[in-house]
Coordinates of C-alpha atoms in Angstrom, one line a residue:
Chain B
M1 CA 1.7 -28.2 9.0
K2 CA 3.4 -25.5 11.0
K3 CA 1.4 -22.7 12.5
L4 CA 1.4 -19.5 10.5
A5 CA 1.5 -16.2 12.4
V6 CA 1.3 -12.6 11.3
V7 CA 2.9 -10.1 13.7
A8 CA 2.1 -6.4 13.4
L9 CA 4.9 -4.3 14.9
G10 CA 3.8 -0.9 16.3
G11 CA 5.8 2.3 16.1
N12 CA 7.5 1.7 19.5
A13 CA 9.1 -1.4 18.2
L14 CA 11.0 0.7 15.6
L15 CA 11.3 4.2 17.1
R16 CA 10.1 5.6 20.4
G17 CA 8.4 8.9 20.8
D18 CA 11.3 10.3 22.9
Q19 CA 13.9 9.5 20.3
Q20 CA 15.2 11.6 17.4
G21 CA 15.2 8.8 14.9
T22 CA 18.9 8.3 14.2
I23 CA 20.0 5.1 12.5
D24 CA 21.7 3.9 15.7
E25 CA 18.5 4.3 17.7
Q26 CA 16.4 2.6 15.1
E27 CA 18.8 -0.3 14.6
A28 CA 19.0 -0.9 18.4
N29 CA 15.2 -0.9 18.9
I30 CA 14.7 -3.2 15.9
Y31 CA 17.4 -5.6 17.0
E32 CA 15.7 -5.9 20.4
T33 CA 12.3 -6.5 18.8
C34 CA 13.8 -9.2 16.6
T35 CA 15.1 -11.0 19.7
Y36 CA 11.5 -11.3 20.8
L37 CA 10.3 -12.4 17.3
L38 CA 12.9 -15.2 17.7
Q39 CA 10.8 -16.7 20.4
L40 CA 8.0 -17.4 17.9
I41 CA 10.5 -18.7 15.4
K42 CA 11.9 -21.1 18.0
K43 CA 8.4 -22.2 18.7
D44 CA 8.3 -23.3 15.1
Y45 CA 5.9 -20.7 13.8
N46 CA 6.1 -19.6 10.2
L47 CA 6.2 -15.8 10.3
V48 CA 5.0 -12.7 8.5
I49 CA 6.0 -9.4 9.9
G50 CA 3.9 -6.3 9.3
H51 CA 4.9 -2.9 10.6
G52 CA 3.9 0.7 11.1
N53 CA 5.7 3.7 9.7
G54 CA 4.3 6.7 11.5
P55 CA 7.4 8.6 12.6
Q56 CA 9.4 7.5 9.5
V57 CA 6.8 8.6 6.9
G58 CA 6.4 11.8 8.8
N59 CA 10.1 12.4 8.4
V60 CA 10.1 11.5 4.7
L61 CA 7.2 14.0 4.0
L62 CA 9.2 16.7 5.8
Q63 CA 12.4 15.8 3.8
H64 CA 10.4 16.1 0.5
E65 CA 9.1 19.4 1.7
A66 CA 12.6 20.6 2.6
G67 CA 14.2 19.2 -0.6
S68 CA 11.6 21.0 -2.7
K69 CA 12.3 24.3 -0.9
M70 CA 16.1 24.1 -0.9
F71 CA 16.9 22.1 -4.0
N72 CA 13.7 22.4 -6.1
I73 CA 13.3 18.6 -6.1
P74 CA 9.7 17.6 -7.0
K75 CA 7.8 16.5 -3.9
M76 CA 6.4 13.0 -4.3
P77 CA 2.8 12.0 -3.4
I78 CA 2.1 10.0 -0.2
D79 CA 2.0 6.6 -1.9
I80 CA 5.6 7.0 -3.0
C81 CA 6.6 8.2 0.5
V82 CA 5.0 5.1 2.0
A83 CA 6.9 3.0 -0.5
E84 CA 10.1 4.7 0.6
T85 CA 9.5 3.8 4.2
Q86 CA 8.7 0.2 3.2
G87 CA 12.1 0.1 1.7
S88 CA 14.0 1.6 4.6
I89 CA 12.1 -0.1 7.5
G90 CA 11.9 -3.4 5.6
Y91 CA 15.6 -3.3 5.2
M92 CA 16.3 -2.5 8.8
I93 CA 14.1 -5.3 10.1
E94 CA 15.5 -7.7 7.6
Q95 CA 19.1 -6.9 8.5
Q96 CA 18.6 -7.0 12.3
L97 CA 16.5 -10.2 12.1
R98 CA 19.3 -11.8 10.0
N99 CA 21.8 -10.8 12.8
V100 CA 19.5 -12.4 15.4
L101 CA 19.1 -15.6 13.4
E102 CA 22.8 -15.8 12.5
K103 CA 23.7 -15.9 16.2
E104 CA 21.3 -18.9 16.6
N105 CA 22.6 -20.6 13.5
L106 CA 19.1 -20.5 12.0
Q107 CA 19.0 -20.3 8.2
R108 CA 15.9 -18.6 6.7
D109 CA 15.5 -16.2 3.8
I110 CA 14.1 -12.9 5.1
I111 CA 12.2 -11.2 2.3
S112 CA 10.9 -7.7 2.5
I113 CA 8.2 -7.2 -0.1
I114 CA 6.9 -3.8 -1.2
T115 CA 3.2 -4.2 -0.6
Q116 CA 0.3 -2.5 -2.4
A117 CA -3.2 -2.7 -0.7
M118 CA -6.4 -2.1 -2.7
V119 CA -8.9 0.4 -1.4
E120 CA -12.3 1.4 -2.8
K121 CA -12.9 4.8 -4.2
N122 CA -16.3 4.9 -2.6
D123 CA -14.9 4.2 0.9
P124 CA -16.6 6.7 3.2
A125 CA -13.2 7.6 4.5
F126 CA -12.6 9.6 1.4
D127 CA -15.4 12.0 2.3
N128 CA -13.8 12.6 5.7
P129 CA -10.0 12.8 5.8
T130 CA -8.9 12.4 9.4
K131 CA -5.2 11.2 9.4
P132 CA -2.7 14.1 9.9
V133 CA 0.5 13.8 7.8
G134 CA 3.5 16.0 7.0
P135 CA 4.6 19.4 8.2
Y136 CA 2.8 21.9 10.4
Y137 CA 1.7 25.1 8.6
S138 CA 0.3 28.5 9.7
K139 CA -3.4 29.0 8.8
E140 CA -2.3 31.3 6.0
E141 CA 0.1 28.8 4.5
A142 CA -2.4 26.0 4.8
D143 CA -5.1 28.1 3.1
A144 CA -2.7 29.0 0.3
I145 CA -1.8 25.3 -0.4
A146 CA -5.4 24.3 -0.2
E147 CA -6.3 26.8 -2.8
K148 CA -3.7 25.5 -5.3
T149 CA -4.3 21.8 -4.6
S150 CA -7.1 19.6 -3.4
H151 CA -5.4 19.1 -0.1
K152 CA -7.5 19.3 3.1
F153 CA -6.1 20.8 6.3
A154 CA -7.1 20.5 10.0
E155 CA -5.8 22.4 13.1
D156 CA -3.6 20.4 15.4
P157 CA -5.5 19.7 18.7
R158 CA -2.4 20.7 20.6
G159 CA -2.2 24.0 18.9
R160 CA 1.0 23.3 16.9
G161 CA -0.5 24.6 13.7
W162 CA -2.3 23.2 10.7
R163 CA -1.6 19.9 9.1
R164 CA -2.7 18.2 6.0
V165 CA -5.2 15.4 6.7
V166 CA -5.7 12.4 4.4
P167 CA -8.3 9.6 4.4
S168 CA -7.7 6.3 6.1
P169 CA -9.7 3.9 4.0
A170 CA -10.1 0.2 4.8
P171 CA -7.9 -2.3 2.9
K172 CA -9.9 -4.6 0.7
S173 CA -7.2 -6.9 -0.6
I174 CA -3.4 -7.3 -0.3
N175 CA -1.4 -7.7 -3.5
N176 CA 0.9 -10.8 -4.0
R177 CA -0.9 -12.6 -1.2
H178 CA -0.5 -16.0 -2.9
S179 CA 3.3 -15.6 -3.3
I180 CA 3.6 -14.3 0.3
E181 CA 1.7 -17.4 1.6
K182 CA 3.9 -19.7 -0.6
L183 CA 7.1 -18.2 0.7
V184 CA 6.1 -18.3 4.3
R185 CA 4.8 -21.9 4.1
D186 CA 8.1 -22.8 2.5
G187 CA 9.7 -21.7 5.9
Q188 CA 10.9 -18.2 4.8
I189 CA 10.1 -15.1 6.8
V190 CA 8.3 -12.3 5.0
I191 CA 8.1 -8.6 5.9
A192 CA 5.0 -7.0 4.2
V193 CA 2.3 -4.4 4.4
G194 CA 4.7 -1.9 5.9
G195 CA 2.9 1.3 7.0
G196 CA -0.4 -0.5 6.2
G197 CA 0.5 -1.0 2.5
I198 CA 0.6 1.4 -0.4
P199 CA -3.0 2.3 -1.1
Y200 CA -4.3 2.1 -4.7
F201 CA -7.6 1.8 -6.5
Y202 CA -8.9 1.1 -9.9
V203 CA -9.3 4.5 -11.6
E204 CA -10.5 2.6 -14.7
P205 CA -11.4 -1.1 -15.1
N206 CA -7.8 -2.0 -16.0
K207 CA -5.9 0.8 -14.5
L208 CA -4.4 0.9 -11.0
Q209 CA -3.5 4.2 -9.5
G210 CA -1.9 5.2 -6.1
I211 CA -3.9 7.5 -3.9
D212 CA -3.1 10.0 -1.2
A213 CA -4.2 8.1 1.8
V214 CA -2.8 6.1 4.7
I215 CA -4.1 2.7 5.7
D216 CA -4.1 1.6 9.3
K217 CA -1.3 -0.9 9.7
D218 CA -3.3 -3.2 12.0
F219 CA -6.2 -3.4 9.6
A220 CA -3.9 -4.1 6.7
S221 CA -2.0 -6.8 8.7
S222 CA -5.3 -8.4 9.8
M223 CA -6.5 -8.5 6.1
L224 CA -3.2 -10.1 5.1
A225 CA -3.4 -12.6 7.9
T226 CA -6.9 -13.5 6.7
Q227 CA -5.9 -13.7 3.0
I228 CA -2.9 -16.0 3.7
N229 CA -4.9 -18.2 6.0
A230 CA -2.8 -17.4 9.1
D231 CA -3.6 -19.3 12.3
E232 CA -2.7 -16.5 14.7
F233 CA -2.4 -12.7 14.5
F234 CA -0.4 -10.7 17.0
I235 CA -0.5 -7.0 17.4
L236 CA 2.5 -5.7 19.4
T237 CA 2.0 -2.5 21.3
D238 CA 3.2 -0.7 24.4
V239 CA 0.9 -2.4 26.9
E240 CA 1.0 -6.0 28.1
K241 CA -2.7 -6.5 28.0
V242 CA -5.9 -4.8 27.0
Y243 CA -7.8 -3.2 29.9
L244 CA -11.4 -2.3 30.8
N245 CA -11.6 1.2 32.4
F246 CA -8.0 1.8 31.4
R247 CA -6.1 3.9 33.9
K248 CA -9.2 4.3 36.2
P249 CA -9.5 3.0 39.7
D250 CA -11.6 0.0 38.6
E251 CA -9.2 -0.9 35.7
K252 CA -9.4 -4.6 34.8
E253 CA -7.0 -6.5 32.6
L254 CA -8.4 -8.9 30.0
D255 CA -6.9 -12.4 29.5
T256 CA -9.1 -14.1 27.0
I257 CA -12.3 -12.7 25.5
T258 CA -14.6 -13.9 22.8
V259 CA -15.4 -11.8 19.7
S260 CA -18.9 -11.1 21.2
E261 CA -17.4 -9.8 24.4
A262 CA -14.9 -7.7 22.5
K263 CA -17.8 -6.2 20.5
K264 CA -19.7 -5.4 23.7
Y265 CA -16.7 -3.7 25.2
L266 CA -16.2 -1.7 22.0
E267 CA -19.8 -0.5 22.2
E268 CA -19.4 0.4 25.8
G269 CA -16.6 2.7 24.7
H270 CA -13.8 1.0 26.7
F271 CA -11.1 1.5 24.0
S272 CA -9.6 4.8 22.9
K273 CA -10.3 5.9 19.4
G274 CA -7.3 5.8 17.0
S275 CA -5.4 3.7 19.5
M276 CA -6.8 0.5 21.2
E277 CA -10.1 0.7 19.3
P278 CA -8.8 -0.1 15.8
K279 CA -6.5 -2.9 17.3
I280 CA -9.5 -4.6 18.8
Q281 CA -11.5 -4.2 15.6
A282 CA -8.6 -5.6 13.5
C283 CA -8.5 -8.6 15.9
I284 CA -12.2 -9.2 15.6
Q285 CA -12.1 -9.1 11.8
F286 CA -9.3 -11.7 11.8
V287 CA -11.1 -14.1 14.1
E288 CA -14.5 -13.5 12.4
K289 CA -13.0 -14.4 9.0
G290 CA -11.6 -17.7 10.2
G291 CA -8.5 -17.0 12.3
K292 CA -8.0 -19.1 15.4
Q293 CA -6.9 -16.3 17.8
A294 CA -5.6 -12.8 17.9
V295 CA -3.3 -11.5 20.6
I296 CA -2.6 -7.9 21.7
T297 CA 0.6 -7.7 23.8
Q298 CA 4.1 -6.2 24.2
A299 CA 6.9 -7.5 22.1
Y300 CA 8.9 -9.0 25.0
K301 CA 6.0 -11.3 25.9
L302 CA 6.1 -13.1 22.6
G303 CA 6.4 -16.8 23.1
D304 CA 4.9 -16.7 26.6
P305 CA 1.7 -18.7 26.4
G306 CA 0.0 -16.5 29.0
A307 CA 1.0 -13.3 27.2
G308 CA -1.4 -10.5 26.4
T309 CA -5.1 -10.4 25.7
K310 CA -6.4 -13.1 23.4
I311 CA -9.5 -12.6 21.3
V312 CA -11.0 -15.9 20.3
R313 CA -14.1 -17.3 18.6
D314 CA -17.4 -17.4 20.6
Chain X
M1 CA 11.3 -25.4 -18.7
K2 CA 10.7 -21.8 -19.6
K3 CA 13.6 -19.5 -20.2
L4 CA 14.6 -17.3 -17.3
A5 CA 15.8 -13.8 -18.1
V6 CA 17.2 -11.0 -15.9
V7 CA 16.7 -7.5 -17.4
A8 CA 18.7 -4.6 -15.9
L9 CA 16.9 -1.3 -16.6
G10 CA 19.2 1.8 -16.9
G11 CA 18.4 5.2 -15.6
N12 CA 16.8 6.4 -18.9
A13 CA 14.1 3.7 -18.5
L14 CA 13.0 5.5 -15.4
L15 CA 14.0 9.1 -15.6
R16 CA 15.7 11.0 -18.4
G17 CA 18.5 13.5 -17.8
D18 CA 16.4 16.3 -19.2
Q19 CA 13.5 15.7 -16.8
Q20 CA 12.9 17.1 -13.4
G21 CA 11.8 13.9 -11.8
T22 CA 8.1 14.5 -11.2
I23 CA 5.9 11.5 -10.4
D24 CA 4.0 12.0 -13.8
E25 CA 7.3 11.9 -15.7
Q26 CA 8.6 8.8 -14.0
E27 CA 5.3 7.0 -14.3
A28 CA 5.0 7.7 -18.0
N29 CA 8.6 6.6 -18.7
I30 CA 8.2 3.4 -16.6
Y31 CA 4.9 2.6 -18.3
E32 CA 6.5 2.8 -21.7
T33 CA 9.4 0.6 -20.5
C34 CA 6.9 -2.0 -19.2
T35 CA 5.3 -2.2 -22.6
Y36 CA 8.7 -3.3 -23.9
L37 CA 9.1 -5.8 -21.1
L38 CA 5.8 -7.2 -22.1
Q39 CA 7.4 -8.5 -25.3
L40 CA 9.6 -10.8 -23.3
I41 CA 6.7 -12.0 -21.2
K42 CA 4.7 -12.7 -24.3
K43 CA 7.6 -14.7 -25.6
D44 CA 7.1 -16.9 -22.5
Y45 CA 10.2 -15.8 -20.6
N46 CA 10.2 -15.9 -16.8
L47 CA 11.4 -12.5 -15.8
V48 CA 13.5 -10.7 -13.1
I49 CA 13.9 -7.0 -13.4
G50 CA 16.9 -5.1 -11.9
H51 CA 17.1 -1.4 -12.1
G52 CA 19.3 1.6 -11.5
N53 CA 18.6 4.5 -9.0
G54 CA 21.1 7.2 -9.9
P55 CA 18.9 10.3 -10.2
Q56 CA 16.5 9.0 -7.5
V57 CA 19.1 8.3 -4.8
G58 CA 20.7 11.6 -5.6
N59 CA 17.4 13.3 -4.8
V60 CA 17.0 11.3 -1.6
L61 CA 20.4 12.3 -0.4
L62 CA 19.6 15.9 -1.1
Q63 CA 16.2 15.6 0.7
H64 CA 18.0 14.2 3.7
E65 CA 20.4 17.0 3.6
A66 CA 17.6 19.6 3.4
G67 CA 15.5 17.8 6.0
S68 CA 18.4 17.9 8.4
K69 CA 19.0 21.7 7.9
M70 CA 15.3 22.8 7.9
F71 CA 13.7 20.3 10.3
N72 CA 16.6 18.8 12.2
I73 CA 15.7 15.3 11.0
P74 CA 18.7 12.9 11.3
K75 CA 20.3 12.2 8.0
M76 CA 20.4 8.5 7.1
P77 CA 23.4 6.7 5.7
I78 CA 23.6 5.7 2.1
D79 CA 22.4 2.1 2.6
I80 CA 19.1 3.4 4.0
C81 CA 18.8 5.9 1.1
V82 CA 19.3 3.0 -1.4
A83 CA 16.7 1.0 0.5
E84 CA 14.3 4.0 0.1
T85 CA 14.8 4.1 -3.6
Q86 CA 14.2 0.3 -3.9
G87 CA 10.9 1.0 -2.3
S88 CA 9.8 3.9 -4.4
I89 CA 11.2 2.6 -7.8
G90 CA 10.1 -1.0 -7.1
Y91 CA 6.6 0.3 -6.4
M92 CA 6.5 2.4 -9.6
I93 CA 7.7 -0.4 -11.8
E94 CA 5.3 -2.9 -10.1
Q95 CA 2.3 -0.7 -10.5
Q96 CA 2.9 0.2 -14.2
L97 CA 3.8 -3.4 -15.1
R98 CA 0.5 -4.4 -13.5
N99 CA -1.3 -1.8 -15.7
V100 CA 0.4 -3.2 -18.8
L101 CA -0.5 -6.8 -17.9
E102 CA -4.1 -6.0 -16.9
K103 CA -4.7 -4.6 -20.4
E104 CA -3.5 -7.9 -21.8
N105 CA -5.4 -10.0 -19.3
L106 CA -2.2 -11.6 -18.0
Q107 CA -2.2 -12.6 -14.4
R108 CA 1.1 -12.7 -12.6
D109 CA 2.2 -11.6 -9.2
I110 CA 4.7 -8.8 -9.5
I111 CA 6.9 -8.8 -6.4
S112 CA 9.4 -6.0 -5.6
I113 CA 11.9 -7.4 -3.1
I114 CA 14.2 -5.2 -1.0
T115 CA 17.6 -6.6 -1.9
Q116 CA 20.9 -6.7 0.1
A117 CA 24.1 -7.5 -1.7
M118 CA 27.2 -8.7 0.1
V119 CA 30.5 -7.0 -0.5
E120 CA 33.9 -7.8 1.0
K121 CA 35.6 -5.4 3.3
N122 CA 38.9 -6.0 1.7
D123 CA 37.6 -5.1 -1.8
P124 CA 40.2 -2.7 -3.2
A125 CA 37.3 -0.3 -4.0
F126 CA 37.3 0.7 -0.4
D127 CA 40.8 2.2 -0.7
N128 CA 39.7 4.3 -3.7
P129 CA 36.2 5.8 -3.4
T130 CA 35.2 7.0 -6.9
K131 CA 31.4 7.2 -7.0
P132 CA 30.1 10.8 -6.4
V133 CA 26.9 11.0 -4.4
G134 CA 24.8 13.7 -2.8
P135 CA 25.0 17.5 -2.8
Y136 CA 27.7 19.8 -4.1
Y137 CA 29.7 21.7 -1.5
S138 CA 32.2 24.5 -1.6
K139 CA 35.8 23.4 -0.8
E140 CA 35.5 24.9 2.7
E141 CA 32.2 23.0 3.4
A142 CA 33.6 19.8 2.2
D143 CA 36.8 20.2 4.3
A144 CA 34.7 20.9 7.4
I145 CA 32.5 17.8 6.9
A146 CA 35.6 15.7 6.1
E147 CA 37.1 16.8 9.4
K148 CA 34.0 15.7 11.4
T149 CA 33.4 12.5 9.6
S150 CA 35.4 9.9 7.6
H151 CA 33.8 11.1 4.4
K152 CA 36.0 11.6 1.3
F153 CA 35.4 14.4 -1.2
A154 CA 36.4 15.0 -4.8
E155 CA 36.1 18.0 -7.0
D156 CA 33.5 17.7 -9.8
P157 CA 35.2 17.6 -13.2
R158 CA 32.7 20.1 -14.5
G159 CA 33.5 22.6 -11.8
R160 CA 30.2 22.5 -10.0
G161 CA 31.8 22.0 -6.6
W162 CA 32.9 19.2 -4.3
R163 CA 31.0 16.1 -3.8
R164 CA 31.3 13.1 -1.5
V165 CA 32.7 10.1 -3.2
V166 CA 32.0 6.5 -2.0
P167 CA 33.4 3.2 -3.0
S168 CA 31.8 1.0 -5.6
P169 CA 32.7 -2.5 -4.5
A170 CA 31.9 -5.7 -6.4
P171 CA 28.8 -7.7 -5.3
K172 CA 29.8 -11.1 -4.0
S173 CA 26.4 -12.6 -3.4
I174 CA 22.8 -11.5 -3.6
N175 CA 20.5 -12.3 -0.6
N176 CA 17.3 -14.3 -0.9
R177 CA 18.5 -15.7 -4.3
H178 CA 16.8 -19.1 -3.6
S179 CA 13.4 -17.5 -2.9
I180 CA 13.8 -15.2 -5.9
E181 CA 14.5 -18.1 -8.2
K182 CA 11.6 -20.1 -6.8
L183 CA 9.2 -17.2 -7.3
V184 CA 10.3 -16.6 -10.8
R185 CA 10.3 -20.3 -11.9
D186 CA 6.8 -20.4 -10.4
G187 CA 5.9 -17.8 -13.1
Q188 CA 5.9 -14.6 -11.0
I189 CA 7.8 -11.5 -12.0
V190 CA 10.4 -10.3 -9.5
I191 CA 11.9 -6.8 -9.2
A192 CA 15.2 -7.0 -7.3
V193 CA 18.7 -5.6 -6.8
G194 CA 17.4 -2.0 -7.2
G195 CA 20.2 0.5 -7.4
G196 CA 22.7 -2.5 -7.4
G197 CA 21.4 -3.7 -4.0
I198 CA 22.0 -2.5 -0.5
P199 CA 25.7 -3.2 0.3
Y200 CA 26.5 -5.0 3.5
F201 CA 29.5 -6.9 4.9
Y202 CA 30.2 -9.1 7.9
V203 CA 31.6 -6.7 10.5
E204 CA 32.0 -9.8 12.8
P205 CA 31.5 -13.5 12.0
N206 CA 27.8 -13.4 12.8
K207 CA 27.0 -9.7 12.3
L208 CA 25.9 -8.0 9.1
Q209 CA 26.3 -4.3 8.7
G210 CA 25.3 -1.8 6.0
I211 CA 28.1 0.2 4.5
D212 CA 28.4 3.6 2.7
A213 CA 29.0 2.4 -0.8
V214 CA 27.1 2.0 -4.1
I215 CA 27.2 -1.1 -6.1
D216 CA 27.0 -0.9 -9.9
K217 CA 23.6 -2.1 -10.9
D218 CA 24.8 -4.1 -14.0
F219 CA 27.3 -6.0 -11.9
A220 CA 24.6 -6.7 -9.3
S221 CA 22.1 -7.8 -11.9
S222 CA 24.7 -10.0 -13.5
M223 CA 25.5 -11.7 -10.2
L224 CA 21.9 -12.3 -9.5
A225 CA 21.4 -13.7 -13.0
T226 CA 24.3 -16.1 -12.3
Q227 CA 23.0 -17.1 -8.9
I228 CA 19.5 -17.9 -10.0
N229 CA 20.7 -19.8 -13.1
A230 CA 19.2 -17.4 -15.6
D231 CA 19.5 -18.3 -19.3
E232 CA 19.8 -14.8 -20.6
F233 CA 20.8 -11.4 -19.3
F234 CA 19.7 -8.1 -20.8
I235 CA 21.2 -4.7 -20.1
L236 CA 18.9 -1.9 -21.4
T237 CA 20.6 1.3 -22.2
D238 CA 20.3 4.3 -24.5
V239 CA 22.0 2.8 -27.6
E240 CA 20.7 0.0 -29.8
K241 CA 24.0 -1.8 -30.0
V242 CA 27.6 -1.7 -28.8
Y243 CA 30.1 -0.1 -31.2
L244 CA 33.7 -0.2 -31.9
N245 CA 35.3 3.2 -32.4
F246 CA 32.0 4.7 -31.0
R247 CA 31.1 8.1 -32.6
K248 CA 34.3 8.1 -34.8
P249 CA 34.3 7.9 -38.6
D250 CA 35.1 4.2 -38.6
E251 CA 32.4 3.3 -36.0
K252 CA 31.3 -0.3 -36.3
E253 CA 28.3 -1.9 -34.7
L254 CA 28.6 -5.3 -33.1
D255 CA 26.0 -8.0 -33.6
T256 CA 27.3 -11.1 -31.9
I257 CA 30.6 -11.3 -30.2
T258 CA 32.2 -14.0 -28.1
V259 CA 33.6 -13.5 -24.6
S260 CA 37.1 -13.6 -26.0
E261 CA 36.3 -11.0 -28.6
A262 CA 34.7 -8.8 -25.9
K263 CA 37.8 -9.1 -23.7
K264 CA 40.0 -8.1 -26.6
Y265 CA 37.9 -5.1 -27.4
L266 CA 37.9 -4.1 -23.7
E267 CA 41.7 -4.3 -23.7
E268 CA 41.9 -2.2 -26.8
G269 CA 40.0 0.5 -24.9
H270 CA 36.9 0.6 -27.1
F271 CA 34.4 1.1 -24.3
S272 CA 34.1 4.2 -22.1
K273 CA 34.9 3.8 -18.5
G274 CA 32.0 4.0 -16.1
S275 CA 29.5 3.6 -19.0
M276 CA 29.9 0.9 -21.6
E277 CA 32.9 -0.8 -20.1
P278 CA 31.2 -2.1 -16.9
K279 CA 28.2 -3.2 -19.0
I280 CA 30.5 -5.3 -21.2
Q281 CA 32.3 -6.6 -18.1
A282 CA 29.0 -7.6 -16.4
C283 CA 28.0 -9.5 -19.6
I284 CA 31.3 -11.3 -19.7
Q285 CA 30.9 -12.4 -16.1
F286 CA 27.4 -13.7 -16.7
V287 CA 28.4 -15.8 -19.7
E288 CA 31.7 -17.0 -18.2
K289 CA 29.8 -18.3 -15.1
G290 CA 27.4 -20.3 -17.2
G291 CA 24.9 -18.0 -18.8
K292 CA 23.8 -18.7 -22.4
Q293 CA 24.0 -15.1 -23.7
A294 CA 24.0 -11.5 -22.6
V295 CA 22.4 -8.7 -24.7
I296 CA 23.0 -5.0 -24.6
T297 CA 20.3 -3.0 -26.3
Q298 CA 17.5 -0.4 -26.1
A299 CA 14.3 -1.2 -24.3
Y300 CA 12.1 -0.9 -27.4
K301 CA 14.1 -3.6 -29.1
L302 CA 13.2 -6.3 -26.5
G303 CA 11.6 -9.3 -28.1
D304 CA 13.2 -8.6 -31.5
P305 CA 15.5 -11.6 -32.2
G306 CA 18.1 -9.4 -34.0
A307 CA 18.2 -6.8 -31.3
G308 CA 21.3 -5.4 -29.7
T309 CA 24.7 -6.8 -29.3
K310 CA 24.9 -10.3 -28.0
I311 CA 27.8 -11.6 -26.0
V312 CA 28.0 -15.4 -26.2
R313 CA 30.4 -18.2 -25.2
D314 CA 33.5 -18.9 -27.3

């Protein structure tokens, strides 16, 4: 049986921080990323692609805000905005990956699936919303919105104003996982859990409802990898490897570490919160739940056996 | 083998013309529509759902316009906007259909697939853009944009201003049709060709590119129905049946007509352009290419054997 890999693409693979976000920029970045994904396909992996949506969902939220002010179009909740970005980013990846495969005369279906991820209402994240989303407001504007809605706001640490903060709960299950696994084992390429998936919960025993929250894309991709019995899990980011004492004089790069070592380094505080820390945690979860290995690296290293930092079983 | 049906949902099934488009309105409409789709599922059909996106893509285009003016966010081309609505509408249908099935204790995966549809660059529609999209402009604004871009504009017949017009080419092929057929024959429910699909063409022999156009959702659903070898094709609209001499004193409702009869009525001009005419044409295409029957009716009639107007082989 072919090896099955889930690859989670970070924001940089789609849109860099120094870019405006035009269609040409995004298509060029994604095309390049797809040439790296090709390395795994050529090595005969079956492939699922997860991806982030940070800059894109930020733009969608601002567009809804502006559309409401200028044209009186009802603003949609965050779950719908995430779904919109799954559509646009899924399409862009699908199209560029088709272009890469066409050049190589490789025939695969490439299937972008809108993905819902279940969360639990009693997840502690709901008591402590931390993820900033949408436009910046003045303190007065934020207070006025907070009074009319249940929205929570927090001041931007860099002083750019106040932003809505939403919870970032843990994904408990990924919808359509059986069909995703079937498609992928059939040799097709699936794009799923975009932006971490669209969060929903059971508001009543038989009633699903979307919820204003954002799921971490690495945790969601890790959960999907576990639930479809993937062999390997890749997180693509903007560093080649994971480091101890990152950017300090005694910086040390990590090649292969066990889950126990990874946990020890986590406890010692080597990995930055909201950045490398959740990636390491997502890798640990995948390997602890049965995955063979998780790899954190840069996209252009894909297919290179020595690439990145590997997290393996003890 | 179970019967396979493709059902194309019209705009009214999602959002009525007299509604603003809030999330609550859309969810309620879609939930109701899904209770009607349940009738086909209970009659043991395998099901693919296509859908329109008229009001939603109109809103997205306005939101992009507003986001560009207020926050300087790059506007995306129409193919990306269609992809966004496939995400949001696909998600809404998926979620509400899950709620309907959960109540009945029915277990199916419900899989919304981002769908690209191939068009041909030499389609005559590209010489004659007719489909109005996006915001209304004054003549001066429209002229200014037309000068900077290749966009074409036309005056609104009801005098509301000038709007961009884009071509509405014929879909030649639907991507991922083999995987869609496999999923559906496996008993899963697939949502596809939202808004008629995202149009693309081959700009070079091995290079796909999106194009500013909008495909008719009934033609796209008909093409998908043909390509996945569906038995039946349903177009849901806001009338129970098709009529000759519609809304005239000698109005006559049609129960079952053959393809030849349908063609004759088309020639006689019984069906309104841009409304019933393309629906009849889409049905004819499906039956001529091998489908058993096509049905035009209202959602609440689904599952009623005498429902709607049937178009059958000669």
